[in-house]
Amino acid sequence: MRIAPKVNVSAEDRKTLHRWARGRSTPVRLMQRAQIVLLAAEGRENQDIARAVDVSRQLVGRWRTRYAAHGLAGIEKDAPRSGRKPVRRDAIARRIIETTLHEKPTNGTHWSTRTLARALGISDSMVRRVWLANNLKPHLSRTFKLSNDPHFVEKLTDVVGLYLNPPEHALVLCCDEKSQIQALDRTQRGLPIKKGRCGTMTHDYKRNGTTTLFAALELAEGKLIGTCMQRHRHQEWLKFLRLIDAETPAELDLHLIVDNYHTHKHPTVQRWLARHRRFHVHFIPTSSSWLNLIERWFREITQKRIRRGTFASVRQLIEAIMDYIEHHNQDPQTFIWTAKSEDILAKIARARAVLNNVQSE
């Protein structure tokens, strides 16, 4: 014969149990559980408690045992249940995953929950649950390209070495052009931001010309050397190199990280660099703009000053850009590179293996 556990109720628990047992704004099942525990604390047997509360003896045993083990928390809420096994979803989940990964709709590039549900004859909520459980997001995509530069490893190691171990008595400058920045003016004034509503701007615009921003980010302190010019030929690049030469201490060597744009390799530029021996140019691999930290700064100025700005003329655009650079240099913030060459090369090797496997299928 199973002996019911002894129930000891503290004074604080007793107050709470009496409040629940009175039944004022208390669910009936919680009221019954409180009455069971209070009667058990008086030493009553399960059979007597069952008759008094008008429930089964098994129910009495369950809740006095639950209280003895877990206190008030044990009777306040039901124990978690496993629920019904999702038989149908388990049967069709593999088909949903296979179709999502290896097939396309006849009139589209990717599936939506509704189009896949219609094709498989199931509910779109089932498709959504399976996608969520397997982290499938066919509506999203990212740009991706592996560099085919034959000297990729050498260039990568060179540039990352400058980031992680910059040379002494020298400045490392990340340089590039942000070309064809448009001076766009909206056709109407936008609505201001307010509680519950974001600011607005018209979808159409008026083009008022373009400019090209030449910028060099000094790696140690984060200061920026920048200027705007109408074009971006080798002549303008030479002007920018002269500006860098004038605005940096003459006694320091300059290590410039640049991309493979033909302007940077023009014979006239090469001759100028040969005469100015403190300039050392380091080219990033082709299709690897992510390796040049100036691109990260270009994202900053684009998001914070250009994209949502309105400019009635190129002059206004240039003034806004130069004003942004001036404020940046008052409290410069640099970007810190942390990735090691070995880690980058290992990741690229994995990506190339996956790409080759996809191409061979």
XYZ file of N, CA and C in Angstrom, residues 184-190 201-207 309-310:
48
model
N 20.948 64.211 -55.586
C 19.531 63.941 -55.835
C 18.666 64.875 -54.999
N 17.671 65.439 -55.648
C 16.692 66.271 -54.964
C 15.326 65.616 -55.106
N 14.586 65.502 -54.021
C 13.272 64.859 -54.059
C 12.237 65.785 -54.693
N 11.211 65.201 -55.276
C 10.192 65.987 -55.972
C 9.209 66.642 -55.004
N 9.142 66.146 -53.770
C 8.329 66.760 -52.734
C 9.058 66.642 -51.400
N 8.661 67.484 -50.465
C 9.234 67.386 -49.128
C 8.688 66.147 -48.427
N 9.539 65.508 -47.643
C 9.109 64.328 -46.912
C 8.424 64.687 -45.614
N 10.111 59.869 -47.565
C 10.710 60.593 -48.678
C 10.132 60.020 -49.970
N 10.058 60.838 -50.995
C 9.437 60.392 -52.241
C 10.312 59.353 -52.927
N 9.652 58.465 -53.688
C 10.393 57.415 -54.386
C 11.085 57.953 -55.631
N 10.604 59.099 -56.158
C 11.213 59.667 -57.356
C 12.070 60.876 -56.977
N 12.916 61.282 -57.880
C 13.890 62.326 -57.569
C 14.326 63.029 -58.851
N 15.042 64.120 -58.653
C 15.617 64.873 -59.758
C 17.130 64.814 -59.645
N 17.791 64.420 -60.742
C 19.252 64.343 -60.742
C 19.845 65.725 -61.050
N 19.818 62.216 -47.923
C 19.968 63.661 -48.079
C 19.293 64.168 -49.346
N 19.033 65.457 -49.400
C 18.494 66.103 -50.599
C 19.459 67.209 -50.997
